[in-house]
Structure formats: structure tokens, C-alpha cells
PDB file of C-alpha atoms in Angstrom:
ATOM      1  CA  ASN A   2     174.208 171.508 127.751  1.00 76.00           C
ATOM      2  CA  ALA A   3     177.371 170.487 125.938  1.00 84.00           C
ATOM      3  CA  GLY A   4     176.401 172.637 122.922  1.00 94.00           C
ATOM      4  CA  VAL A   5     178.085 171.511 119.701  1.00 97.00           C
ATOM      5  CA  THR A   6     180.661 168.738 120.004  1.00 97.00           C
ATOM      6  CA  GLN A   7     183.039 167.460 117.329  1.00 98.00           C
ATOM      7  CA  THR A   8     185.323 164.460 117.078  1.00 97.00           C
ATOM      8  CA  PRO A   9     188.145 163.923 116.486  1.00 97.00           C
ATOM      9  CA  LYS A  10     190.103 167.054 117.474  1.00 97.00           C
ATOM     10  CA  PHE A  11     193.036 166.205 115.231  1.00 97.00           C
ATOM     11  CA  ARG A  12     193.603 163.750 112.417  1.00 97.00           C
ATOM     12  CA  ILE A  13     196.307 163.004 109.879  1.00 97.00           C
ATOM     13  CA  LEU A  14     195.199 161.218 106.713  1.00 97.00           C
ATOM     14  CA  LYS A  15     197.145 159.833 103.817  1.00 97.00           C
ATOM     15  CA  ILE A  16     196.129 160.813 100.287  1.00 97.00           C
ATOM     16  CA  GLY A  17     193.262 158.636  99.126  1.00 97.00           C
ATOM     17  CA  GLN A  18     192.052 157.617 102.586  1.00 97.00           C
ATOM     18  CA  SER A  19     188.530 158.338 103.797  1.00 96.00           C
ATOM     19  CA  MET A  20     187.147 159.447 107.127  1.00 97.00           C
ATOM     20  CA  THR A  21     184.069 160.802 108.855  1.00 98.00           C
ATOM     21  CA  LEU A  22     184.079 163.904 111.019  1.00 98.00           C
ATOM     22  CA  GLN A  23     181.417 163.667 113.702  1.00 98.00           C
ATOM     23  CA  CYS A  24     179.229 166.539 114.889  1.00 98.00           C
ATOM     24  CA  THR A  25     176.521 166.447 117.550  1.00 98.00           C
ATOM     25  CA  GLN A  26     174.427 169.200 119.118  1.00 97.00           C
ATOM     26  CA  ASP A  27     172.138 168.987 122.123  1.00 95.00           C
ATOM     27  CA  MET A  28     170.324 172.312 121.688  1.00 93.00           C
ATOM     28  CA  ASN A  29     167.522 170.906 119.520  1.00 92.00           C
ATOM     29  CA  HIS A  30     168.568 173.185 116.663  1.00 93.00           C
ATOM     30  CA  ASN A  31     167.084 172.439 113.270  1.00 92.00           C
ATOM     31  CA  TYR A  32     169.843 174.039 111.229  1.00 93.00           C
ATOM     32  CA  MET A  33     173.357 172.595 111.101  1.00 95.00           C
ATOM     33  CA  TYR A  34     176.380 173.587 109.039  1.00 95.00           C
ATOM     34  CA  TRP A  35     179.863 172.434 108.097  1.00 97.00           C
ATOM     35  CA  TYR A  36     182.595 174.989 107.398  1.00 97.00           C
ATOM     36  CA  ARG A  37     186.243 174.808 106.574  1.00 97.00           C
ATOM     37  CA  GLN A  38     188.732 177.500 107.524  1.00 96.00           C
ATOM     38  CA  ASP A  39     192.091 177.831 105.818  1.00 93.00           C
ATOM     39  CA  PRO A  40     194.876 179.991 107.331  1.00 84.00           C
ATOM     40  CA  GLY A  41     194.119 183.703 107.018  1.00 77.00           C
ATOM     41  CA  MET A  42     190.830 183.015 105.288  1.00 81.00           C
ATOM     42  CA  GLY A  43     187.243 183.310 106.328  1.00 85.00           C
ATOM     43  CA  LEU A  44     184.890 180.423 106.834  1.00 93.00           C
ATOM     44  CA  LYS A  45     183.693 178.619 103.734  1.00 93.00           C
ATOM     45  CA  LEU A  46     180.409 176.708 103.875  1.00 93.00           C
ATOM     46  CA  ILE A  47     180.704 173.092 102.750  1.00 96.00           C
ATOM     47  CA  TYR A  48     177.209 171.697 103.415  1.00 96.00           C
ATOM     48  CA  TYR A  49     174.224 172.602 105.506  1.00 93.00           C
ATOM     49  CA  SER A  50     171.002 171.020 106.710  1.00 93.00           C
ATOM     50  CA  VAL A  51     167.672 172.584 107.633  1.00 90.00           C
ATOM     51  CA  GLY A  52     166.355 169.494 109.387  1.00 91.00           C
ATOM     52  CA  ALA A  53     166.595 165.717 109.616  1.00 93.00           C
ATOM     53  CA  GLY A  54     166.662 164.181 106.145  1.00 94.00           C
ATOM     54  CA  ILE A  55     167.375 167.483 104.363  1.00 93.00           C
ATOM     55  CA  THR A  56     170.838 168.571 103.239  1.00 95.00           C
ATOM     56  CA  ASP A  57     172.173 170.994 100.662  1.00 93.00           C
ATOM     57  CA  LYS A  58     175.476 172.107  99.180  1.00 94.00           C
ATOM     58  CA  GLY A  59     177.330 175.206 100.241  1.00 91.00           C
ATOM     59  CA  GLU A  60     180.163 177.031  98.473  1.00 90.00           C
ATOM     60  CA  VAL A  61     182.787 174.253  98.491  1.00 94.00           C
ATOM     61  CA  PRO A  62     181.059 170.822  98.545  1.00 96.00           C
ATOM     62  CA  ASN A  63     183.357 168.914  96.179  1.00 96.00           C
ATOM     63  CA  GLY A  64     185.080 165.973  97.846  1.00 96.00           C
ATOM     64  CA  TYR A  65     182.635 165.871 100.769  1.00 97.00           C
ATOM     65  CA  ASN A  66     179.366 164.234 101.653  1.00 97.00           C
ATOM     66  CA  VAL A  67     176.906 164.615 104.521  1.00 97.00           C
ATOM     67  CA  SER A  68     173.861 162.946 105.985  1.00 96.00           C
ATOM     68  CA  ARG A  69     171.307 164.036 108.594  1.00 97.00           C
ATOM     69  CA  SER A  70     169.361 161.101 109.953  1.00 96.00           C
ATOM     70  CA  THR A  71     168.614 162.746 113.336  1.00 96.00           C
ATOM     71  CA  THR A  72     168.210 166.304 114.598  1.00 95.00           C
ATOM     72  CA  GLU A  73     171.300 165.940 116.773  1.00 96.00           C
ATOM     73  CA  ASP A  74     173.909 164.499 114.386  1.00 98.00           C
ATOM     74  CA  PHE A  75     175.432 165.859 111.188  1.00 98.00           C
ATOM     75  CA  PRO A  76     178.501 163.849 110.106  1.00 98.00           C
ATOM     76  CA  LEU A  77     180.796 164.994 107.299  1.00 98.00           C
ATOM     77  CA  ARG A  78     182.374 162.339 105.120  1.00 98.00           C
ATOM     78  CA  LEU A  79     185.621 162.835 103.198  1.00 96.00           C
ATOM     79  CA  GLU A  80     186.147 160.379 100.382  1.00 90.00           C
ATOM     80  CA  LEU A  81     189.559 160.006  98.721  1.00 94.00           C
ATOM     81  CA  ALA A  82     191.325 162.648 100.803  1.00 96.00           C
ATOM     82  CA  ALA A  83     193.492 165.162  98.936  1.00 97.00           C
ATOM     83  CA  PRO A  84     196.109 167.652 100.250  1.00 96.00           C
ATOM     84  CA  SER A  85     193.702 170.478  99.326  1.00 96.00           C
ATOM     85  CA  GLN A  86     191.415 169.231 102.109  1.00 97.00           C
ATOM     86  CA  THR A  87     193.997 170.070 104.746  1.00 97.00           C
ATOM     87  CA  SER A  88     192.103 172.574 106.861  1.00 97.00           C
ATOM     88  CA  VAL A  89     190.276 173.179 110.116  1.00 97.00           C
ATOM     89  CA  TYR A  90     186.674 171.997 110.001  1.00 98.00           C
ATOM     90  CA  PHE A  91     183.951 173.558 112.116  1.00 98.00           C
ATOM     91  CA  CYS A  92     180.431 172.353 112.673  1.00 98.00           C
ATOM     92  CA  ALA A  93     177.782 174.869 113.724  1.00 96.00           C
ATOM     93  CA  SER A  94     174.087 174.913 114.542  1.00 95.00           C
ATOM     94  CA  SER A  95     171.340 177.504 114.829  1.00 92.00           C
ATOM     95  CA  TYR A  96     167.651 178.110 115.417  1.00 86.00           C
ATOM     96  CA  ARG A  97     166.013 178.904 112.105  1.00 73.00           C
ATOM     97  CA  GLU A  98     164.492 182.212 113.036  1.00 56.00           C
ATOM     98  CA  ARG A  99     167.467 184.120 114.400  1.00 58.00           C
ATOM     99  CA  ASN A 100     170.322 182.349 112.687  1.00 75.00           C
ATOM    100  CA  GLU A 101     172.807 182.975 115.476  1.00 89.00           C
ATOM    101  CA  GLN A 102     175.170 180.121 114.787  1.00 93.00           C
ATOM    102  CA  TYR A 103     177.019 178.327 117.562  1.00 94.00           C
ATOM    103  CA  PHE A 104     180.234 176.555 116.696  1.00 97.00           C
ATOM    104  CA  GLY A 105     181.864 173.354 117.833  1.00 98.00           C
ATOM    105  CA  PRO A 106     185.556 173.254 118.838  1.00 97.00           C
ATOM    106  CA  GLY A 107     186.745 172.148 115.390  1.00 97.00           C
ATOM    107  CA  THR A 108     188.721 169.316 113.822  1.00 97.00           C
ATOM    108  CA  ARG A 109     192.221 170.014 112.517  1.00 97.00           C
ATOM    109  CA  LEU A 110     192.825 167.749 109.517  1.00 97.00           C
ATOM    110  CA  THR A 111     196.090 167.240 107.683  1.00 97.00           C
ATOM    111  CA  VAL A 112     196.278 165.234 104.455  1.00 97.00           C
ATOM    112  CA  THR A 113     199.780 164.158 103.416  1.00 96.00           C
TER     113      THR A 113
ATOM    114  CA  GLN B  15     183.297 192.058  94.815  1.00 62.00           C
ATOM    115  CA  LYS B  16     183.389 189.925  97.946  1.00 70.00           C
ATOM    116  CA  GLU B  17     180.090 189.532  99.761  1.00 86.00           C
ATOM    117  CA  VAL B  18     181.540 190.618 103.087  1.00 92.00           C
ATOM    118  CA  GLU B  19     184.699 192.703 103.445  1.00 93.00           C
ATOM    119  CA  GLN B  20     186.487 193.695 106.614  1.00 94.00           C
ATOM    120  CA  ASN B  21     189.193 196.274 107.103  1.00 85.00           C
ATOM    121  CA  SER B  22     192.534 194.611 106.787  1.00 77.00           C
ATOM    122  CA  GLY B  23     194.536 194.179 109.936  1.00 81.00           C
ATOM    123  CA  PRO B  24     196.257 193.659 112.015  1.00 93.00           C
ATOM    124  CA  LEU B  25     194.929 196.344 114.331  1.00 96.00           C
ATOM    125  CA  SER B  26     197.110 197.221 117.291  1.00 96.00           C
ATOM    126  CA  VAL B  27     195.661 199.318 120.115  1.00 96.00           C
ATOM    127  CA  PRO B  28     196.969 200.224 123.584  1.00 97.00           C
ATOM    128  CA  GLU B  29     195.225 198.836 126.624  1.00 97.00           C
ATOM    129  CA  GLY B  30     192.286 201.005 127.608  1.00 97.00           C
ATOM    130  CA  ALA B  31     191.782 202.443 124.110  1.00 97.00           C
ATOM    131  CA  ILE B  32     188.864 201.933 121.734  1.00 97.00           C
ATOM    132  CA  ALA B  33     189.275 199.377 118.964  1.00 97.00           C
ATOM    133  CA  SER B  34     187.147 200.057 115.883  1.00 97.00           C
ATOM    134  CA  LEU B  35     186.408 197.298 113.385  1.00 97.00           C
ATOM    135  CA  ASN B  36     184.579 197.840 110.118  1.00 96.00           C
ATOM    136  CA  CYS B  37     182.648 195.579 107.786  1.00 96.00           C
ATOM    137  CA  THR B  38     180.880 196.244 104.495  1.00 96.00           C
ATOM    138  CA  TYR B  39     178.559 193.900 102.643  1.00 93.00           C
ATOM    139  CA  SER B  40     177.348 193.738  99.075  1.00 90.00           C
ATOM    140  CA  ASP B  41     173.787 192.370  99.294  1.00 83.00           C
ATOM    141  CA  ARG B  42     171.275 195.140  99.929  1.00 83.00           C
ATOM    142  CA  VAL B  43     168.639 192.741 101.289  1.00 82.00           C
ATOM    143  CA  SER B  44     170.881 191.508 104.106  1.00 81.00           C
ATOM    144  CA  GLN B  45     168.884 191.206 107.310  1.00 83.00           C
ATOM    145  CA  SER B  46     171.014 189.793 110.118  1.00 90.00           C
ATOM    146  CA  PHE B  47     174.503 190.791 111.172  1.00 94.00           C
ATOM    147  CA  PHE B  48     176.866 189.131 113.600  1.00 95.00           C
ATOM    148  CA  TRP B  49     180.278 189.608 115.121  1.00 97.00           C
ATOM    149  CA  TYR B  50     182.289 186.600 116.195  1.00 97.00           C
ATOM    150  CA  ARG B  51     185.517 186.534 118.186  1.00 98.00           C
ATOM    151  CA  GLN B  52     188.040 183.810 117.416  1.00 97.00           C
ATOM    152  CA  TYR B  53     191.088 183.206 119.574  1.00 97.00           C
ATOM    153  CA  SER B  54     194.051 181.565 117.901  1.00 94.00           C
ATOM    154  CA  GLY B  55     193.451 177.829 117.547  1.00 93.00           C
ATOM    155  CA  LYS B  56     189.868 178.080 118.816  1.00 96.00           C
ATOM    156  CA  SER B  57     186.424 178.180 117.254  1.00 97.00           C
ATOM    157  CA  PRO B  58     184.405 181.344 116.536  1.00 97.00           C
ATOM    158  CA  GLU B  59     182.391 182.627 119.479  1.00 96.00           C
ATOM    159  CA  LEU B  60     179.338 184.829 118.957  1.00 95.00           C
ATOM    160  CA  ILE B  61     179.710 188.184 120.739  1.00 96.00           C
ATOM    161  CA  MET B  62     177.131 190.453 119.081  1.00 95.00           C
ATOM    162  CA  SER B  63     174.113 190.253 116.825  1.00 94.00           C
ATOM    163  CA  ILE B  64     172.284 193.229 115.312  1.00 95.00           C
ATOM    164  CA  TYR B  65     169.220 193.322 113.090  1.00 91.00           C
ATOM    165  CA  SER B  66     168.105 196.959 112.774  1.00 92.00           C
ATOM    166  CA  ASN B  67     169.774 200.275 112.057  1.00 95.00           C
ATOM    167  CA  GLY B  68     171.483 202.030 114.940  1.00 96.00           C
ATOM    168  CA  ASP B  69     173.639 201.034 117.858  1.00 96.00           C
ATOM    169  CA  LYS B  70     173.484 198.018 120.122  1.00 97.00           C
ATOM    170  CA  GLU B  71     175.575 197.921 123.276  1.00 97.00           C
ATOM    171  CA  ASP B  72     176.589 194.887 125.326  1.00 96.00           C
ATOM    172  CA  GLY B  73     179.123 195.579 128.035  1.00 97.00           C
ATOM    173  CA  ARG B  74     182.262 196.981 126.426  1.00 97.00           C
ATOM    174  CA  PHE B  75     181.065 196.066 122.919  1.00 98.00           C
ATOM    175  CA  THR B  76     178.948 198.263 120.648  1.00 98.00           C
ATOM    176  CA  ALA B  77     177.710 197.164 117.246  1.00 98.00           C
ATOM    177  CA  GLN B  78     176.602 199.820 114.768  1.00 97.00           C
ATOM    178  CA  LEU B  79     174.509 199.092 111.685  1.00 96.00           C
ATOM    179  CA  ASN B  80     173.785 201.356 108.715  1.00 96.00           C
ATOM    180  CA  LYS B  81     171.825 199.466 106.072  1.00 93.00           C
ATOM    181  CA  ALA B  82     171.721 202.418 103.675  1.00 94.00           C
ATOM    182  CA  SER B  83     175.509 202.457 103.565  1.00 94.00           C
ATOM    183  CA  GLN B  84     175.720 198.639 103.838  1.00 94.00           C
ATOM    184  CA  TYR B  85     178.056 199.004 106.753  1.00 94.00           C
ATOM    185  CA  VAL B  86     178.346 197.360 110.154  1.00 97.00           C
ATOM    186  CA  SER B  87     180.986 198.090 112.758  1.00 97.00           C
ATOM    187  CA  LEU B  88     182.140 196.869 116.152  1.00 98.00           C
ATOM    188  CA  LEU B  89     183.621 199.088 118.827  1.00 98.00           C
ATOM    189  CA  ILE B  90     185.505 197.620 121.754  1.00 98.00           C
ATOM    190  CA  ARG B  91     185.802 200.135 124.561  1.00 98.00           C
ATOM    191  CA  ASP B  92     188.467 199.978 127.304  1.00 98.00           C
ATOM    192  CA  SER B  93     190.335 197.319 125.314  1.00 98.00           C
ATOM    193  CA  GLN B  94     191.980 194.587 127.389  1.00 97.00           C
ATOM    194  CA  PRO B  95     194.766 192.151 126.464  1.00 96.00           C
ATOM    195  CA  SER B  96     192.100 189.416 126.592  1.00 96.00           C
ATOM    196  CA  ASP B  97     190.412 191.115 123.614  1.00 97.00           C
ATOM    197  CA  SER B  98     193.381 190.162 121.423  1.00 97.00           C
ATOM    198  CA  ALA B  99     191.794 187.887 118.827  1.00 97.00           C
ATOM    199  CA  THR B 100     190.492 187.779 115.274  1.00 96.00           C
ATOM    200  CA  TYR B 101     187.034 189.282 114.816  1.00 97.00           C
ATOM    201  CA  LEU B 102     184.796 187.897 112.092  1.00 96.00           C
ATOM    202  CA  CYS B 103     181.889 189.780 110.571  1.00 96.00           C
ATOM    203  CA  ALA B 104     179.017 187.591 109.315  1.00 94.00           C
ATOM    204  CA  VAL B 105     175.975 188.578 107.300  1.00 91.00           C
ATOM    205  CA  SER B 106     172.767 186.713 106.541  1.00 86.00           C
ATOM    206  CA  THR B 107     170.261 187.443 103.799  1.00 71.00           C
ATOM    207  CA  SER B 108     166.875 185.886 103.261  1.00 63.00           C
ATOM    208  CA  SER B 109     167.943 185.127  99.698  1.00 63.00           C
ATOM    209  CA  ASN B 110     170.666 182.915 101.176  1.00 58.00           C
ATOM    210  CA  ASP B 111     168.110 180.841 103.041  1.00 62.00           C
ATOM    211  CA  TYR B 112     169.600 181.735 106.411  1.00 65.00           C
ATOM    212  CA  LYS B 113     173.173 180.894 105.462  1.00 80.00           C
ATOM    213  CA  LEU B 114     175.889 183.209 106.713  1.00 87.00           C
ATOM    214  CA  SER B 115     178.613 184.849 104.653  1.00 89.00           C
ATOM    215  CA  PHE B 116     181.782 185.556 106.616  1.00 91.00           C
ATOM    216  CA  GLY B 117     184.463 188.143 106.154  1.00 93.00           C
ATOM    217  CA  ALA B 118     188.112 187.118 106.326  1.00 92.00           C
ATOM    218  CA  GLY B 119     188.469 188.670 109.787  1.00 94.00           C
ATOM    219  CA  THR B 120     190.433 191.456 111.424  1.00 95.00           C
ATOM    220  CA  THR B 121     193.124 190.537 113.922  1.00 95.00           C
ATOM    221  CA  VAL B 122     193.273 192.810 116.963  1.00 97.00           C
ATOM    222  CA  THR B 123     196.242 193.016 119.300  1.00 97.00           C
ATOM    223  CA  VAL B 124     195.866 194.941 122.552  1.00 97.00           C
ATOM    224  CA  ARG B 125     199.226 196.186 123.872  1.00 95.00           C
ATOM    225  CA  ALA B 126     199.641 196.184 127.643  1.00 89.00           C
TER     226      ALA B 126
END
């Protein structure tokens, strides 16, 4: 099992550009999450999904969008990138019952 | 009051000593508790989960949970330089629909 995979690993965007961060898991987990982590800060939940076709906002959803068309994939879309979105983005997944979340390797995004 | 608070670091311990990390949480109905280890530039890695009061041991790691005091801790025995990392406390409540709240982390440095 590859677990949770994310692409790209690094990306530099100009202000106003858009991009999609990809996340795929092969553990057949129903629950998937997107977090951002700023230096010295904890993880902030952006969006989450409890199954294909179902998504919901977390603490910091503004400026982001998600979709969940399959169990495996949970892409995060940034529209009109802003410097405040410079961060490291982690995707995670879990079984519903135990909620032990397993993280992907992350995407380091810089918006200039 | 933050949902999850960890003792501020950094924490420096000599090799072979016990490192003690503390975490308090604000929601009395919290049900699931996790400790993640995060090396610099890497993603969080689950090292311990605990669901009921008392101690849980896994190798050199011991998690301790006291729901009455809303307190969870992590002990690292016989600390090794490879234990140098940031440790994140995460808490889940049923009212959060299985989402996790993370503390800001405690950075541990093990001196050789």
C-alpha cells in the first residue's frame, strides 16, 4: 500500500493564479481531510469529507474548494491565490470508527 | 481558551533520559486522543492513540490519559537522538463529527 500520496511536492504560484493539489489514498478510507500548517503553528482543518460526494468546511475554508467524486481522491482547489495561502498542505485519511488519521507527505506552496 | 494546549517548548533532554510532554484539552466530551511525531520538513506520523483513562505503553512510549483532569501526556523513555522532533497532541470529540483538533506542538531535542 502506498498510503496517502500527494502531488506536487513543491509549487510556486503568482498572486491570482489557480491550482489543484492532488490527494489519493489506497486504504479504502471513507474519511479524508485537508490541513494547512504554518510555521510554528498547529494543523488547521480546511475541508473534510466523510465519503464520496460529501464534503464539508473546516476551520479555514475561505479561498479553497474541494470535491470527492471517488473514495480514493480528494483534490483541493485554490482559486485566485493570495500570499496568505503560502503554507504546507497536508492531506489525511481515516477509518470512521477509530479516527486515527494517516497523513500524506505534504505540498509546500509559496504564493508571491 | 484554545481547544488543545501543549506545554511550550522547546524541551531539551539528555540521551537516555525521560522526556515528558503534556497536553490539556477544553472539551469534556472528548473521546479519542492521539500523539503524532513530526520531523522537520516531514508530515505528522501517528505514534500513539489512547481512548480510556490510564496508561498505554508501546515500546519506549507511554501515553497517559486523565479525562477528569482533561489531561493527556506522552512519556518517552530512554530518549534517543532520533526522537528529536515536534510532537503534536490531537483530540477528537463526537461533537466534532470525528474531526481532530491539534495542539501547536512541543519540539523535543535529545542531546547526545
